[in-house]
Amino acid sequence: MVTVADLERDPHPTLAAIRPIGWIDAVNSWYVTSRALALDVLRDPETFTVDDPRFSTAQVVGPSMLSLDGTHHKAHRDPFEGPFSLAETRRRFTEPVQQTVSGLISALKPPADLRARLAGPLSVAVVAYSLGLPPASAATVLDWYTAISASVSGVSAGRPVTAEGAAAFAELHKHVASGIDASESLLAVAAHAGLDTEAVVSNAAVFMFGGIETTEGMITNALWHLLTHRDQLELVLADPSLLPNAMEESLRLEPAAAVVDRYATRDVELAGASIRAGDMVTVSLAGAGRDPAVFDSPDDFLVQRPNARRHLAFASGPHICLGMHLTRLETLAALEAVLRLPGLRLLPDSPPPVGLVFRKPTALRVTWDA
């Protein structure tokens, strides 16, 4: 029988075995693992909703754009949508991201943990800047985020909200609420659009949560893939124009957010599986990315893969990731800078990606020729 520990360590054999859909007792949920079926679920919020008391993130941070559907979802999401379009993202963030990456890279000395010294601090700095949060140290925000993330993952595995997660959100709540009145902040824009303080804070927490988790995971997973596949790294070093596709290929193979949860609002059949009203239906973004009906040699990391961008790492439908353009910009800037370090190599004790909901290495230990 598949256990939660199995799914945390390496879910891919299980996902392949049950494709396109199968029930997993350990998490009390149907798992959708084909790309086509995943799109069907993600694009049908009337049948597969996020608005359910069991939704893990909402249990920790409260109702937000992530855990609402229909008109309520639109009211929560709309104030944050415009500033993160592709054009606005490039205009507003290219220079700040480049400056932040340069500062972090210049402070590195070998050996280093690039998750702790680059990916984490970069993602925290950019999220804080994008929302117009009051000043706080990267370490403080990362501590809050780590506790909230662990609590959300625990809820997904059937455990209760942790005291540490609740306390971290309480601290985050105070911090975000204190910045709502800043005249030009995105938090103020959301408040002026009609969201009350609780809604602004919950949505800011979700945005921070997604922005930190996705970016940190994207950077560390992409570097781990490149550094453990030296032949593919050599292709990128010989032709840097391959780097954006290498980033997409890493997203396909190991998305930072591995799953998203939905709840059936009615009895429905999916690929022969009889879903009952109220059943949890987990869309495996990781499984969709390795669907052999879409991707040849789906378990291989190939930086020249022609259809790598067909992954669903940012989901689809009304809940498609709001910050996907920003996190791509951050990740590409970080990868370009790191790959300029001479003789970059992974240390033998650097661990592989792990996690049930969020998958990435717990550390990315590297060295290079100083």
Coordinates of C-alpha atoms in Angstrom, one line a residue:
M1 CA 0.0 0.0 0.0
V2 CA 1.2 3.5 -0.9
T3 CA 2.0 5.7 2.1
V4 CA 2.3 9.4 2.6
A5 CA 6.1 8.9 3.0
D6 CA 6.2 7.1 -0.4
L7 CA 4.5 10.1 -2.0
E8 CA 6.8 12.6 -0.2
R9 CA 9.9 10.7 -1.3
D10 CA 9.1 9.7 -4.8
P11 CA 5.5 9.9 -6.1
H12 CA 6.3 9.3 -9.7
P13 CA 6.0 5.4 -9.9
T14 CA 2.6 5.6 -8.1
L15 CA 1.4 8.4 -10.4
A16 CA 2.4 6.4 -13.5
A17 CA 0.7 3.3 -12.2
I18 CA -2.7 4.9 -11.6
R19 CA -2.7 7.2 -14.7
P20 CA -5.2 8.6 -15.7
I21 CA -6.9 8.5 -12.3
G22 CA -6.8 6.4 -9.2
W23 CA -7.8 6.4 -5.5
I24 CA -5.0 6.8 -2.9
D25 CA -6.1 5.7 0.6
A26 CA -3.1 7.4 2.3
V27 CA -4.5 10.8 1.4
N28 CA -8.1 9.9 1.1
S29 CA -8.3 11.4 -2.4
W30 CA -8.6 10.6 -6.1
Y31 CA -5.4 11.5 -7.9
V32 CA -5.7 12.8 -11.5
T33 CA -2.4 12.1 -13.3
S34 CA -3.0 12.6 -17.0
R35 CA -2.7 16.0 -18.6
A36 CA -6.0 15.9 -20.5
L37 CA -8.0 14.9 -17.4
A38 CA -6.1 17.4 -15.3
L39 CA -7.2 20.2 -17.7
D40 CA -10.8 18.9 -17.5
V41 CA -10.9 19.2 -13.7
L42 CA -9.0 22.5 -13.5
R43 CA -11.2 24.2 -16.0
D44 CA -14.5 23.1 -14.4
P45 CA -14.9 24.9 -11.1
E46 CA -18.6 24.2 -11.0
T47 CA -18.0 20.5 -10.7
F48 CA -14.6 20.6 -9.0
T49 CA -14.5 23.4 -6.6
V50 CA -11.8 24.8 -4.2
D51 CA -14.5 26.2 -1.9
D52 CA -14.6 23.5 0.7
P53 CA -13.8 23.5 4.5
R54 CA -11.1 20.8 3.9
F55 CA -9.0 23.0 1.6
S56 CA -5.6 23.0 3.3
T57 CA -4.4 26.5 2.7
A58 CA -7.7 28.1 3.7
Q59 CA -7.5 26.2 7.0
V60 CA -4.2 28.0 7.8
V61 CA -4.6 31.5 6.3
G62 CA -8.4 31.9 5.8
P63 CA -10.5 32.4 2.7
S64 CA -8.7 33.9 -0.3
M65 CA -8.6 33.9 -4.1
L66 CA -7.0 30.4 -3.8
S67 CA -9.9 28.9 -1.9
L68 CA -12.9 30.6 -3.4
D69 CA -14.8 30.2 -6.7
G70 CA -17.2 32.2 -8.8
T71 CA -17.9 35.9 -8.0
H72 CA -16.2 35.7 -4.6
H73 CA -13.0 34.4 -6.4
K74 CA -13.2 37.2 -8.9
A75 CA -13.6 39.9 -6.2
H76 CA -10.5 38.6 -4.4
R77 CA -8.3 38.1 -7.4
D78 CA -9.1 41.1 -9.6
P79 CA -7.2 43.7 -7.5
F80 CA -4.0 41.7 -7.9
E81 CA -4.4 40.7 -11.5
G82 CA -3.3 43.8 -13.5
P83 CA 0.0 44.4 -11.9
F84 CA 1.2 40.9 -12.7
S85 CA 0.5 40.8 -16.4
L86 CA 3.5 39.9 -18.6
A87 CA 4.1 43.4 -19.8
E88 CA 3.7 44.9 -16.3
T89 CA 5.9 42.3 -14.8
R90 CA 8.7 43.0 -17.2
R91 CA 8.3 46.7 -16.7
R92 CA 8.1 46.8 -12.9
F93 CA 10.4 43.9 -11.9
T94 CA 13.2 43.4 -14.4
E95 CA 15.6 45.9 -12.8
P96 CA 14.8 45.2 -9.1
V97 CA 15.2 41.4 -9.7
Q98 CA 18.5 41.8 -11.5
Q99 CA 19.8 44.1 -8.8
T100 CA 18.7 41.6 -6.0
V101 CA 20.3 38.7 -7.8
S102 CA 23.5 40.6 -8.3
G103 CA 23.7 41.5 -4.7
L104 CA 23.1 37.9 -3.5
I105 CA 25.5 36.4 -6.0
S106 CA 28.3 38.9 -5.0
A107 CA 28.0 37.8 -1.4
L108 CA 28.4 34.1 -2.1
K109 CA 31.6 32.2 -1.3
P110 CA 32.1 28.5 -2.0
P111 CA 30.8 26.2 -0.7
A112 CA 27.2 27.5 -0.4
D113 CA 23.7 26.3 0.0
L114 CA 22.0 28.1 -2.9
R115 CA 18.5 27.5 -1.5
A116 CA 19.3 29.3 1.7
R117 CA 21.7 31.9 0.3
L118 CA 20.0 32.7 -3.1
A119 CA 16.6 31.2 -3.9
G120 CA 15.0 31.9 -0.5
P121 CA 16.2 35.5 0.0
L122 CA 15.5 36.4 -3.6
S123 CA 11.9 35.1 -3.5
V124 CA 11.2 36.9 -0.2
A125 CA 12.7 40.2 -1.3
V126 CA 10.7 40.2 -4.6
V127 CA 7.4 39.3 -3.0
A128 CA 7.8 41.9 -0.3
Y129 CA 8.7 44.5 -3.0
S130 CA 5.8 43.5 -5.2
L131 CA 3.2 43.8 -2.4
G132 CA 4.7 46.9 -0.9
L133 CA 5.1 45.2 2.5
P134 CA 6.6 47.0 5.5
P135 CA 10.3 46.2 6.0
A136 CA 11.2 42.9 7.6
S137 CA 14.3 40.7 7.5
A138 CA 14.3 37.9 4.9
A139 CA 15.1 35.5 7.7
T140 CA 11.9 36.6 9.6
V141 CA 9.6 36.3 6.6
L142 CA 11.2 32.9 5.7
D143 CA 10.6 31.6 9.2
W144 CA 6.9 32.6 9.0
Y145 CA 6.6 31.1 5.5
T146 CA 8.3 27.9 6.5
A147 CA 6.0 27.3 9.4
I148 CA 2.9 28.1 7.3
S149 CA 4.1 25.9 4.5
A150 CA 4.7 23.0 6.8
S151 CA 1.3 23.4 8.4
V152 CA -0.4 23.4 4.9
S153 CA 1.5 20.3 3.9
G154 CA 0.5 18.6 7.2
V155 CA -3.2 19.4 6.6
S156 CA -2.9 17.9 3.1
A157 CA -1.5 14.7 4.8
G158 CA -4.4 14.5 7.2
R159 CA -2.9 16.3 10.2
P160 CA -4.3 19.3 12.0
V161 CA -3.1 22.9 11.6
T162 CA 0.0 23.2 13.7
A163 CA 0.4 25.7 16.5
E164 CA 3.6 26.9 14.8
G165 CA 1.7 27.5 11.6
A166 CA -1.1 29.4 13.4
A167 CA 1.4 31.5 15.3
A168 CA 3.4 32.3 12.1
F169 CA 0.2 33.5 10.3
A170 CA -0.7 35.6 13.3
E171 CA 2.6 37.4 13.1
L172 CA 2.3 37.7 9.3
H173 CA -1.2 39.1 9.8
K174 CA 0.1 41.9 12.0
H175 CA 2.9 42.7 9.6
V176 CA 0.7 42.8 6.5
A177 CA -2.1 44.7 8.2
S178 CA 0.4 47.4 9.3
G179 CA 1.2 48.1 5.6
I180 CA -2.3 48.3 4.2
D181 CA -2.5 52.1 4.5
A182 CA 0.7 52.6 2.4
S183 CA -0.6 54.9 -0.3
E184 CA 1.0 53.2 -3.3
S185 CA 1.2 49.6 -2.1
L186 CA -0.6 46.7 -3.8
L187 CA -2.2 46.0 -0.4
A188 CA -3.7 49.5 -0.4
V189 CA -5.0 49.0 -4.0
A190 CA -6.7 45.8 -2.8
A191 CA -8.3 47.5 0.2
H192 CA -9.5 50.4 -2.0
A193 CA -11.1 47.8 -4.3
G194 CA -13.4 46.8 -1.4
L195 CA -11.5 43.9 0.3
D196 CA -11.6 44.1 4.1
T197 CA -8.4 43.7 6.2
E198 CA -8.9 40.0 6.7
A199 CA -9.3 39.4 2.9
V200 CA -6.3 41.6 2.1
V201 CA -4.1 39.8 4.6
S202 CA -5.3 36.3 3.5
N203 CA -4.6 37.1 -0.2
A204 CA -1.3 38.7 0.6
A205 CA -0.4 35.5 2.6
V206 CA -1.4 33.4 -0.4
F207 CA 0.6 35.6 -2.7
M208 CA 3.6 35.4 -0.5
F209 CA 3.2 31.7 0.0
G210 CA 3.0 31.1 -3.7
G211 CA 5.6 33.6 -4.6
I212 CA 8.2 32.3 -2.2
E213 CA 7.4 28.6 -2.6
T214 CA 7.2 28.6 -6.4
T215 CA 10.3 30.7 -7.0
E216 CA 12.4 29.0 -4.4
G217 CA 11.3 25.6 -5.7
M218 CA 11.8 26.5 -9.4
I219 CA 15.3 27.8 -8.8
T220 CA 16.5 24.9 -6.7
N221 CA 14.8 22.2 -8.8
A222 CA 16.2 23.6 -12.1
L223 CA 19.7 23.8 -10.7
W224 CA 19.5 20.4 -9.2
H225 CA 18.3 19.0 -12.6
L226 CA 21.1 20.7 -14.5
L227 CA 23.8 19.8 -12.0
T228 CA 22.8 16.1 -11.9
H229 CA 22.6 15.9 -15.7
R230 CA 26.0 17.1 -16.8
D231 CA 25.3 16.3 -20.4
Q232 CA 22.3 18.6 -20.4
L233 CA 24.2 21.3 -18.5
E234 CA 26.9 21.2 -21.1
L235 CA 24.3 21.8 -23.8
V236 CA 23.1 24.9 -22.0
L237 CA 26.6 26.2 -21.4
A238 CA 27.4 25.8 -25.0
D239 CA 24.1 27.4 -26.1
P240 CA 22.7 29.8 -23.4
S241 CA 19.6 30.3 -25.5
L242 CA 18.5 26.9 -24.3
L243 CA 18.3 28.1 -20.7
P244 CA 14.6 29.2 -20.7
N245 CA 13.6 25.8 -22.2
A246 CA 15.7 24.1 -19.5
M247 CA 13.7 26.0 -16.9
E248 CA 10.4 24.8 -18.4
E249 CA 11.7 21.3 -18.7
S250 CA 12.5 21.3 -15.0
L251 CA 9.0 22.6 -14.2
R252 CA 7.6 19.8 -16.3
L253 CA 9.7 17.1 -14.6
E254 CA 9.3 18.4 -11.0
P255 CA 6.9 21.3 -10.5
A256 CA 7.5 23.1 -7.2
A257 CA 3.8 22.8 -6.4
A258 CA 3.2 19.1 -7.1
V259 CA -0.6 19.0 -6.5
V260 CA -3.7 21.1 -6.2
D261 CA -6.9 20.0 -4.5
R262 CA -10.5 20.1 -5.7
Y263 CA -13.7 18.8 -4.3
A264 CA -16.5 17.2 -6.4
T265 CA -19.8 19.1 -6.1
R266 CA -21.8 16.3 -7.7
D267 CA -21.6 12.7 -8.7
V268 CA -19.5 12.5 -11.9
E269 CA -17.5 9.9 -13.9
L270 CA -13.9 10.6 -14.8
A271 CA -12.1 8.2 -17.2
G272 CA -14.2 5.4 -15.8
A273 CA -13.8 6.4 -12.1
S274 CA -17.1 7.0 -10.3
I275 CA -16.5 10.2 -8.3
R276 CA -19.1 10.9 -5.6
A277 CA -20.2 14.4 -4.5
G278 CA -17.9 15.5 -1.7
D279 CA -14.9 13.4 -2.8
M280 CA -11.6 15.1 -2.8
V281 CA -10.0 15.1 -6.3
T282 CA -6.3 15.9 -6.3
V283 CA -4.8 17.1 -9.6
S284 CA -1.3 16.0 -9.8
L285 CA 0.6 18.6 -11.7
A286 CA 3.7 16.4 -11.4
G287 CA 1.8 13.5 -12.9
A288 CA 0.4 15.6 -15.8
G289 CA 4.0 16.7 -16.6
R290 CA 5.1 13.1 -17.1
D291 CA 2.1 12.0 -19.1
P292 CA 3.6 9.7 -21.9
A293 CA 0.6 10.6 -24.1
V294 CA 2.1 14.1 -24.4
F295 CA 5.8 13.8 -23.6
D296 CA 8.2 11.3 -25.1
S297 CA 10.6 9.7 -22.6
P298 CA 8.6 11.6 -19.9
D299 CA 11.0 10.7 -17.0
D300 CA 14.1 12.1 -18.8
F301 CA 15.4 15.7 -18.3
L302 CA 16.0 17.0 -21.9
V303 CA 16.7 20.7 -22.2
Q304 CA 16.0 20.6 -26.0
R305 CA 12.5 19.0 -25.5
P306 CA 10.3 20.8 -28.1
N307 CA 7.1 20.8 -26.0
A308 CA 8.4 21.4 -22.5
R309 CA 6.2 24.4 -22.0
R310 CA 3.1 22.2 -22.2
H311 CA 3.5 21.4 -18.5
L312 CA 0.8 22.4 -16.0
A313 CA 3.2 23.6 -13.3
F314 CA 1.2 26.8 -12.9
A315 CA -2.2 25.0 -13.1
S316 CA -4.9 26.2 -15.5
G317 CA -8.4 27.6 -15.5
P318 CA -9.6 30.4 -13.2
H319 CA -6.9 29.6 -10.6
I320 CA -3.9 29.7 -12.9
C321 CA -0.9 31.1 -11.0
L322 CA -1.2 34.8 -10.8
G323 CA 2.6 35.3 -10.4
M324 CA 3.8 32.9 -13.1
H325 CA 5.5 35.7 -15.2
L326 CA 7.3 37.1 -12.2
T327 CA 8.5 33.7 -10.9
R328 CA 9.8 32.9 -14.4
L329 CA 11.6 36.2 -14.5
E330 CA 13.2 35.6 -11.1
T331 CA 14.2 32.0 -11.9
L332 CA 15.8 32.8 -15.2
A333 CA 17.8 35.7 -13.7
A334 CA 19.0 33.5 -10.9
L335 CA 19.9 30.6 -13.2
E336 CA 21.9 32.9 -15.6
A337 CA 23.9 34.3 -12.7
V338 CA 24.6 31.0 -11.0
L339 CA 25.7 29.3 -14.2
R340 CA 28.4 31.9 -14.7
L341 CA 30.2 30.6 -11.5
P342 CA 33.2 28.8 -12.8
G343 CA 33.4 25.0 -12.3
L344 CA 30.0 24.9 -10.6
R345 CA 29.2 21.5 -9.2
L346 CA 26.8 19.8 -6.8
L347 CA 28.3 18.5 -3.5
P348 CA 27.8 14.7 -2.9
D349 CA 25.7 15.3 0.2
S350 CA 23.2 17.6 -1.6
P351 CA 19.7 16.0 -1.3
P352 CA 17.1 15.4 -4.1
P353 CA 13.7 17.0 -4.3
V354 CA 11.2 15.8 -1.7
G355 CA 7.7 16.7 -0.5
L356 CA 4.0 15.8 -0.8
V357 CA 2.5 19.2 -1.8
F358 CA 5.7 21.2 -2.5
R359 CA 8.7 19.5 -3.9
K360 CA 12.2 20.7 -3.9
P361 CA 15.6 19.9 -2.3
T362 CA 15.8 20.8 1.4
A363 CA 19.2 22.3 0.5
L364 CA 21.2 22.8 -2.7
R365 CA 24.8 22.5 -1.6
V366 CA 27.3 23.5 -4.3
T367 CA 30.8 24.6 -4.8
W368 CA 32.8 26.3 -7.6
D369 CA 36.3 27.5 -8.4
A370 CA 36.8 30.7 -6.5

